[in-house]
C-alpha cells in the first residue's frame, strides 16, 4: 500500500494520505487540496472519484465481480430471497431464521398505503408514464409520515426504511392498475413479498388470483439482481439529497427520478424497445453499424457500463433466468433469439471488444418481464421497487457516517468575468 501521494504545484509540495479499503482501489484523500493549493480536482461524471466510504456493495468491474456485504451476487440470486437480501443490505449480516421471520413480518405489516394516497393517482392522466406517477406518489409519502422523519433518530430511520420497502410494491402495482383502468387491490399479507406484488398487479377483485411459483421465483430473483449497485447515479442522488437532512421519502423520490433516465435504469425499457425495433436477426448488422457511428446518437441499450469492463455478473444470471422462464412458461419470444445473436455479434466486434462493452443488467431483464406480462413502461418501476432496498441501506449508512457532510461540489468556471450592468435604453 502507498501511504501518501505527492503533488507539486507552483513549486509548492504537498503530500496527500492514501487510504486503503478491505479490497479494491486505494483512494487519495484530497480533502485538504483546495486549502493547500487553491485548486479543485476536475472529474465530470465522477469517473475517478470516491464520494464516500461504504461497506454495503463491492464491484470489481474488470473481473465482473459483485458482492453484497461480501456475498457474490450469483450465490444470492440462486440461494437467497429478496427479503433476505434486503435484511443483509440493511443490517450487514444474513439473518437467522428468527431474524428473517421477524423482518418479513415487520415489512408485511407496512404494505398498505394511507387511503388518501390513492387519490393522488386519480390526478394523473391514464396514459401517464408509471415512472412519472412513482416520482409523484413516493414523494407524496413525505406528507404522510411525520412520525418517522427525524433522520437523527435511528428508530425513525428504520421505520421509514421499512415503510419504503413495504409500500413500493403496493404503489408500483397501483401505478400499473391505474394505467390499465383496473381497480386497485389491497395487499394480501398471507402471500410472500413478491407474491403479494404479483397479485396486486395482475389480480382482479372479480376472481381469485393464484400466484405462479415459477413467476414468483423469477420475479424474486430479478429483484435480488437489482437490489443495490454501489454508488451508481440514483444511489448517489439519494445520498446527496439525504446529505442535506431531507425527508427520507423525498430522497427516495429523487432516486426514482434519476433512475428513470435511459442511460441508467430506463435502459431496460429502452433495451426491449430496441430489440423489438431490430425485430429479426438479419437486421442486427444495421443497428451494430449505427451504434458504432459517432454521428449517430444511437447506442446499444443494455450494453456498456461505467464500472463493468467485463461481463456484468447480473446479466449472466438474467440471461439464464430468461431462458429458464421462457421454457417453463412455454413462451417463445423471437426477441430472445435476437438478443442472443446481437450479444454474440457485438462481443466479437472489435468496436465493442476494444471499448469493453458487454451486456449489462438491463439487456435481458425486459425479455423476462415481458413474458411475465408487464408492459415495457413498467420495467423501470420494477427496477425502482427493487433498488429501494439498496437506496435505504445506503441512505442509512450515509447518515451514520461521521465523515459525511452536506454534499457541495465545486466547478471550473469558464463564464464571463466581472462586467457592469448596461441599462436597457443603452443596449
Ligand atoms: C445501469 O452505474 C451503475 O451501476 C448503473 C447500474 C445499476 O445497477 O445501478 O448498473 C444500472 O444503469 C446499467 C447501464 C444501463 N444503460 C445502458 O445500457 C445505456 C447504454 N449504455 C451507455 O449509454 C453507457 O455504456 C453507459 C451510460 C452505461 C456508461 O457510459 P460511460 O461509462 O459514461 O461510458 P461512455 O459513455 O464514455 O462510453 C465509452 C465509449 C464511448 O465511445 P468513445 O467516446 O470512447 O469513442 O463507449 C461508447 C461511447 O460512445 N459506448 C457505446 C455504448 N456504451 C458506451 N457505444 C455503443 N453502444 C453502447 N451501449
XYZ file of C-alpha atoms and ligand atoms in Angstrom:
487
model
C 0.000 0.000 0.000
C 1.189 3.508 -0.838
C 0.974 5.744 2.218
C 0.760 9.132 0.507
C 0.553 10.873 -2.870
C 2.976 13.699 -3.536
C 1.834 16.733 -5.552
C 3.920 19.755 -6.542
C 2.089 22.848 -7.820
C 3.787 26.230 -8.374
C 6.895 24.808 -6.763
C 4.907 24.062 -3.589
C 4.936 20.444 -2.389
C 2.021 18.673 -0.812
C 1.511 15.108 0.432
C -1.958 13.625 0.484
C -2.682 10.477 2.522
C -3.639 7.304 0.635
C -6.408 5.259 2.252
C -6.930 1.537 1.620
C -10.196 -0.373 1.848
C -10.545 -4.097 2.538
C -10.481 -4.719 -1.239
C -10.462 -2.600 -4.388
C -8.653 0.607 -5.383
C -6.996 2.761 -2.726
C -8.094 6.401 -2.549
C -6.092 9.621 -2.307
C -7.566 11.805 0.435
C -7.666 15.245 -1.208
C -9.850 16.973 1.356
C -7.041 19.462 2.077
C -6.127 20.071 -1.591
C -8.104 23.303 -2.032
C -6.887 24.698 1.271
C -3.281 23.886 0.377
C -3.270 24.820 -3.325
C -6.362 26.950 -4.052
C -7.223 24.413 -6.720
C -10.025 21.846 -7.186
C -9.846 18.443 -8.825
C -11.822 18.161 -12.055
C -13.811 14.956 -12.621
C -17.138 15.405 -14.515
C -19.204 12.221 -14.082
C -17.011 11.229 -11.118
C -15.089 8.663 -13.170
C -12.161 8.713 -10.695
C -13.861 9.984 -7.543
C -14.872 8.090 -4.408
C -17.668 10.130 -2.839
C -17.895 8.084 0.359
C -16.745 5.074 2.324
C -19.155 2.132 2.233
C -19.432 -1.473 3.467
C -22.536 -2.464 1.519
C -21.605 -3.429 -2.071
C -18.296 -4.083 -3.781
C -17.853 -4.184 -7.570
C -14.721 -5.217 -9.439
C -15.588 -4.046 -12.965
C -12.567 -5.664 -14.602
C -13.219 -9.073 -13.045
C -17.017 -8.846 -13.275
C -17.432 -9.288 -9.513
C -20.419 -8.006 -7.482
C -20.585 -8.650 -3.730
C -23.324 -7.612 -1.321
C -21.815 -7.463 2.198
C -19.220 -9.920 0.800
C -21.666 -12.430 -0.697
C -21.415 -12.981 -4.512
C -24.491 -11.925 -6.450
C -24.846 -15.273 -8.243
C -24.994 -17.152 -4.922
C -27.559 -14.718 -3.530
C -29.633 -14.904 -6.723
C -29.623 -18.718 -6.716
C -29.917 -19.434 -2.986
C -31.359 -16.405 -1.205
C -34.616 -14.413 -1.306
C -35.229 -10.718 -1.897
C -36.395 -10.232 1.694
C -33.245 -11.932 2.981
C -31.069 -9.731 0.722
C -32.946 -6.645 1.940
C -32.137 -7.632 5.539
C -28.496 -8.305 4.559
C -28.065 -4.930 2.845
C -29.598 -3.036 5.753
C -28.012 -4.965 8.640
C -24.723 -6.275 7.236
C -25.305 -9.953 8.041
C -27.567 -12.706 6.726
C -30.472 -13.117 9.162
C -31.027 -16.112 11.408
C -34.359 -17.838 10.865
C -35.895 -15.865 13.736
C -34.454 -12.563 12.476
C -35.697 -13.315 8.966
C -39.223 -14.162 10.131
C -39.426 -11.008 12.284
C -38.150 -8.859 9.382
C -40.657 -10.341 6.933
C -43.497 -9.911 9.456
C -42.458 -6.295 10.046
C -42.276 -5.465 6.329
C -45.560 -7.278 5.693
C -47.360 -5.131 8.259
C -46.411 -1.947 6.385
C -47.657 -2.989 2.922
C -50.835 -0.864 2.956
C -50.689 2.801 1.963
C -52.764 5.597 3.517
C -56.191 5.617 1.874
C -55.701 9.272 0.938
C -52.662 8.356 -1.147
C -54.924 6.597 -3.647
C -56.441 9.962 -4.557
C -53.061 11.167 -5.837
C -53.228 8.576 -8.621
C -56.544 9.958 -9.874
C -54.888 13.273 -10.645
C -52.768 11.699 -13.385
C -53.872 11.043 -16.960
C -54.425 7.328 -17.543
C -51.591 7.354 -20.076
C -49.082 8.917 -17.648
C -45.782 7.010 -17.639
C -45.742 4.854 -14.467
C -42.335 6.302 -13.541
C -43.859 9.800 -13.603
C -46.561 8.514 -11.246
C -43.962 6.893 -8.962
C -41.938 10.124 -8.737
C -45.129 11.849 -7.569
C -46.641 9.337 -5.165
C -43.390 8.282 -3.474
C -42.576 11.949 -2.929
C -46.113 12.368 -1.561
C -45.352 9.789 1.156
C -43.304 12.564 2.787
C -46.617 14.260 3.565
C -47.999 11.254 5.441
C -45.453 10.036 7.956
C -44.458 12.845 10.293
C -43.630 10.251 12.953
C -40.655 8.845 11.037
C -38.771 11.771 9.572
C -36.344 12.673 12.369
C -33.369 11.284 10.494
C -31.133 11.540 13.581
C -33.380 9.091 15.441
C -32.192 5.625 14.349
C -35.548 4.049 15.201
C -37.382 6.550 12.982
C -34.891 5.853 10.189
C -35.619 2.141 10.494
C -39.392 2.678 10.422
C -39.124 4.969 7.378
C -36.905 2.366 5.668
C -39.356 -0.466 6.421
C -42.284 1.641 5.184
C -40.494 2.386 1.908
C -39.505 -1.247 1.280
C -43.015 -2.452 2.156
C -45.013 0.128 0.221
C -43.082 0.248 -3.044
C -44.772 -2.950 -4.390
C -48.201 -1.611 -3.424
C -47.587 1.757 -5.088
C -45.970 0.149 -8.150
C -48.942 -2.177 -8.598
C -51.314 0.779 -8.179
C -49.430 2.674 -10.913
C -49.921 -0.298 -13.250
C -53.591 -0.767 -12.315
C -54.259 2.919 -12.887
C -52.670 2.774 -16.355
C -54.915 -0.131 -17.410
C -58.078 1.221 -15.812
C -58.483 -1.605 -13.308
C -59.292 -1.177 -9.604
C -56.510 -1.191 -7.025
C -56.150 -4.388 -4.976
C -55.247 -4.187 -1.300
C -52.233 -6.244 -0.185
C -52.911 -9.842 0.901
C -50.436 -10.364 3.706
C -50.841 -14.132 3.624
C -48.655 -14.033 0.479
C -44.896 -13.574 0.155
C -43.496 -10.094 -0.551
C -43.146 -10.921 -4.246
C -46.339 -12.977 -4.440
C -48.247 -10.065 -2.873
C -46.863 -7.758 -5.554
C -47.823 -10.131 -8.384
C -51.360 -10.448 -7.052
C -51.788 -6.674 -6.620
C -50.516 -6.234 -10.181
C -52.238 -8.996 -12.114
C -55.160 -9.964 -9.842
C -58.679 -8.536 -10.122
C -61.402 -8.283 -7.456
C -63.753 -10.355 -9.611
C -61.847 -13.610 -9.211
C -59.224 -15.323 -7.067
C -55.570 -14.967 -8.103
C -53.180 -17.893 -7.685
C -49.508 -16.951 -7.567
C -47.496 -18.976 -10.110
C -44.414 -20.239 -8.223
C -42.284 -20.126 -11.388
C -43.079 -16.473 -11.941
C -42.792 -15.700 -8.206
C -39.304 -17.236 -8.098
C -38.189 -15.439 -11.287
C -39.535 -12.094 -10.045
C -37.846 -12.531 -6.661
C -34.546 -13.298 -8.415
C -34.928 -10.218 -10.637
C -35.499 -8.099 -7.518
C -32.304 -9.523 -5.977
C -30.321 -8.685 -9.142
C -31.484 -5.056 -8.962
C -31.211 -4.524 -5.194
C -28.050 -2.431 -4.940
C -25.034 -1.470 -7.000
C -22.521 0.694 -5.096
C -22.517 4.430 -5.863
C -24.495 4.461 -9.142
C -26.218 7.651 -10.300
C -29.528 7.123 -8.479
C -27.889 5.957 -5.258
C -25.591 8.985 -5.368
C -28.709 11.119 -5.875
C -30.317 9.620 -2.773
C -27.109 10.164 -0.777
C -26.761 13.768 -1.972
C -30.416 14.571 -1.239
C -30.102 12.876 2.153
C -26.900 14.787 2.994
C -28.973 17.959 3.431
C -31.150 16.192 6.015
C -34.091 15.967 3.616
C -37.188 13.866 4.296
C -36.338 10.184 3.589
C -39.369 9.640 1.351
C -38.436 12.709 -0.713
C -34.855 11.383 -1.034
C -36.102 8.086 -2.484
C -38.359 10.018 -4.882
C -35.226 11.852 -6.067
C -33.551 8.482 -6.646
C -36.548 7.319 -8.689
C -36.313 10.424 -10.858
C -32.629 9.774 -11.570
C -33.121 6.057 -12.198
C -35.706 6.858 -14.906
C -33.066 8.081 -17.343
C -32.371 5.757 -20.341
C -28.647 5.829 -19.558
C -29.464 4.295 -16.156
C -32.499 2.333 -15.012
C -34.560 3.413 -18.020
C -32.276 1.234 -20.162
C -34.320 -1.915 -19.500
C -37.355 -0.350 -21.187
C -35.149 1.105 -23.958
C -33.350 -2.226 -24.478
C -36.523 -4.221 -25.110
C -37.888 -1.468 -27.362
C -34.592 -1.615 -29.284
C -34.711 -5.417 -29.584
C -38.276 -5.195 -30.858
C -37.266 -2.490 -33.344
C -34.471 -4.735 -34.623
C -37.123 -7.459 -34.878
C -35.134 -10.089 -36.766
C -31.573 -11.377 -36.700
C -30.868 -10.183 -40.253
C -31.343 -6.537 -39.160
C -28.697 -6.728 -36.414
C -25.762 -5.501 -38.601
C -27.692 -2.308 -39.388
C -28.026 -1.492 -35.675
C -24.451 -2.502 -34.857
C -23.302 -0.055 -37.535
C -25.474 2.694 -36.044
C -24.074 2.028 -32.544
C -20.535 2.444 -33.921
C -21.324 5.580 -35.895
C -20.067 8.622 -33.988
C -22.547 10.841 -35.822
C -25.481 8.674 -34.760
C -26.646 9.184 -31.141
C -27.972 5.606 -31.149
C -26.372 3.281 -28.618
C -26.993 -0.399 -27.992
C -29.276 -0.194 -24.980
C -28.424 -2.719 -22.291
C -24.774 -2.638 -23.381
C -21.823 -0.956 -21.710
C -21.250 0.156 -18.166
C -19.268 2.792 -16.298
C -17.738 0.204 -13.996
C -18.020 -3.214 -15.681
C -15.366 -3.630 -18.356
C -16.198 -7.303 -18.293
C -19.459 -9.214 -18.166
C -21.988 -7.741 -15.725
C -22.482 -10.781 -13.466
C -26.139 -9.861 -13.170
C -26.547 -10.137 -16.938
C -25.185 -13.675 -16.819
C -27.790 -14.720 -14.245
C -30.509 -12.749 -16.056
C -29.780 -14.469 -19.395
C -30.027 -17.910 -17.787
C -33.216 -16.906 -15.987
C -34.744 -15.624 -19.218
C -34.085 -18.932 -20.941
C -35.457 -20.896 -17.948
C -38.598 -18.802 -17.512
C -39.468 -18.754 -21.224
C -39.102 -22.548 -21.331
C -41.141 -23.115 -18.141
C -43.848 -20.742 -19.361
C -43.801 -22.316 -22.795
C -43.206 -18.877 -24.294
C -41.165 -18.464 -27.459
C -40.172 -14.830 -27.916
C -38.197 -14.120 -31.133
C -36.758 -11.110 -29.332
C -34.781 -13.520 -27.112
C -33.148 -15.018 -30.198
C -32.361 -11.507 -31.466
C -30.813 -10.662 -28.075
C -28.640 -13.792 -28.051
C -27.454 -13.216 -31.634
C -26.856 -9.496 -31.012
C -24.776 -10.361 -27.959
C -22.656 -12.850 -29.912
C -22.100 -10.459 -32.827
C -21.284 -7.473 -30.612
C -18.884 -9.455 -28.432
C -16.846 -10.452 -31.474
C -16.852 -6.948 -32.990
C -13.571 -5.016 -32.372
C -15.502 -1.808 -31.559
C -17.241 -3.412 -28.577
C -14.243 -5.548 -27.620
C -11.840 -2.588 -27.649
C -14.248 -0.391 -25.654
C -15.016 -3.332 -23.309
C -18.753 -3.061 -23.881
C -20.660 -6.060 -22.530
C -24.339 -6.714 -21.833
C -25.428 -5.192 -18.528
C -28.261 -5.981 -16.152
C -30.765 -4.277 -18.454
C -30.098 -6.290 -21.600
C -32.129 -9.414 -20.787
C -34.410 -8.321 -17.959
C -37.067 -6.916 -20.276
C -37.497 -10.256 -22.043
C -38.458 -11.947 -18.784
C -40.646 -9.082 -17.606
C -42.453 -9.009 -20.936
C -43.032 -12.792 -20.780
C -44.492 -12.375 -17.281
C -46.925 -9.795 -18.655
C -45.502 -6.393 -17.732
C -45.672 -3.588 -20.322
C -42.267 -2.018 -21.087
C -43.386 1.167 -19.310
C -43.368 -0.786 -16.016
C -39.815 -2.136 -16.348
C -38.049 0.763 -14.650
C -40.741 0.856 -11.952
C -39.733 -2.726 -11.103
C -36.087 -1.643 -11.058
C -37.013 1.184 -8.629
C -39.050 -1.217 -6.461
C -36.023 -3.478 -6.050
C -33.413 -0.724 -5.786
C -35.328 0.851 -2.887
C -33.685 -1.645 -0.513
C -30.262 -0.512 -1.721
C -31.200 3.143 -1.585
C -32.438 2.928 2.028
C -29.379 0.901 3.086
C -27.030 3.461 1.519
C -29.057 6.371 2.922
C -28.821 4.946 6.451
C -25.092 4.321 6.037
C -24.573 7.901 4.856
C -26.379 9.364 7.879
C -24.433 7.138 10.288
C -21.089 8.101 8.660
C -19.391 10.736 10.838
C -17.257 11.836 7.858
C -20.320 12.752 5.831
C -21.445 16.383 5.488
C -23.753 18.110 3.028
C -22.573 17.340 -0.494
C -21.479 20.530 -2.274
C -19.217 20.025 -5.332
C -17.341 22.991 -6.865
C -16.712 23.801 -10.552
C -14.332 25.041 -13.218
C -15.861 28.416 -14.112
C -15.480 29.411 -17.777
C -18.166 32.092 -17.951
C -17.925 35.919 -18.138
C -15.739 37.758 -15.616
C -16.985 40.929 -13.860
C -18.810 43.417 -16.084
C -21.049 46.447 -15.329
C -24.800 46.345 -15.912
C -25.972 48.163 -19.102
C -29.440 49.788 -18.819
C -31.987 48.640 -21.415
C -32.138 52.086 -23.052
C -28.409 51.829 -23.740
C -28.463 48.348 -25.307
C -27.404 0.777 -15.222
O -23.769 2.752 -12.505
C -24.453 1.636 -12.279
O -24.078 0.794 -11.503
C -25.754 1.518 -13.070
C -26.499 0.198 -12.966
C -27.031 -0.044 -11.565
O -27.287 -1.204 -11.231
O -27.296 0.976 -10.848
O -25.626 -0.873 -13.306
C -27.707 0.165 -13.903
O -27.620 1.947 -15.373
C -26.767 -0.066 -16.303
C -26.421 0.762 -17.595
C -27.714 0.913 -18.399
N -27.519 1.819 -19.543
C -27.480 1.400 -20.810
O -27.495 0.206 -21.118
C -27.446 2.518 -21.846
C -26.392 2.202 -22.911
N -25.078 2.274 -22.273
C -24.420 3.545 -22.313
O -25.124 4.686 -22.501
C -23.134 3.608 -21.498
O -22.479 2.423 -21.669
C -23.254 3.927 -20.023
C -24.034 5.169 -19.774
C -23.915 2.789 -19.307
C -21.852 4.100 -19.460
O -21.298 5.156 -20.119
P -19.878 5.780 -19.664
O -19.250 4.989 -18.588
O -20.050 7.224 -19.413
O -19.005 5.495 -20.914
P -19.007 6.372 -22.198
O -20.388 6.893 -22.482
O -17.903 7.363 -22.071
O -18.662 5.281 -23.313
C -17.319 4.930 -23.546
C -17.245 4.705 -25.052
C -17.815 5.876 -25.854
O -17.150 5.889 -27.107
P -15.902 6.927 -27.281
O -16.425 8.299 -26.959
O -14.834 6.462 -26.304
O -15.486 6.751 -28.734
O -18.077 3.570 -25.388
C -19.140 4.003 -26.248
C -19.254 5.505 -26.110
O -19.741 6.073 -27.322
N -20.339 3.323 -25.767
C -21.246 2.732 -26.534
C -22.185 2.195 -25.653
N -21.832 2.471 -24.392
C -20.686 3.172 -24.470
N -21.350 2.606 -27.870
C -22.433 1.934 -28.334
N -23.389 1.383 -27.538
C -23.281 1.489 -26.193
N -24.216 0.949 -25.403
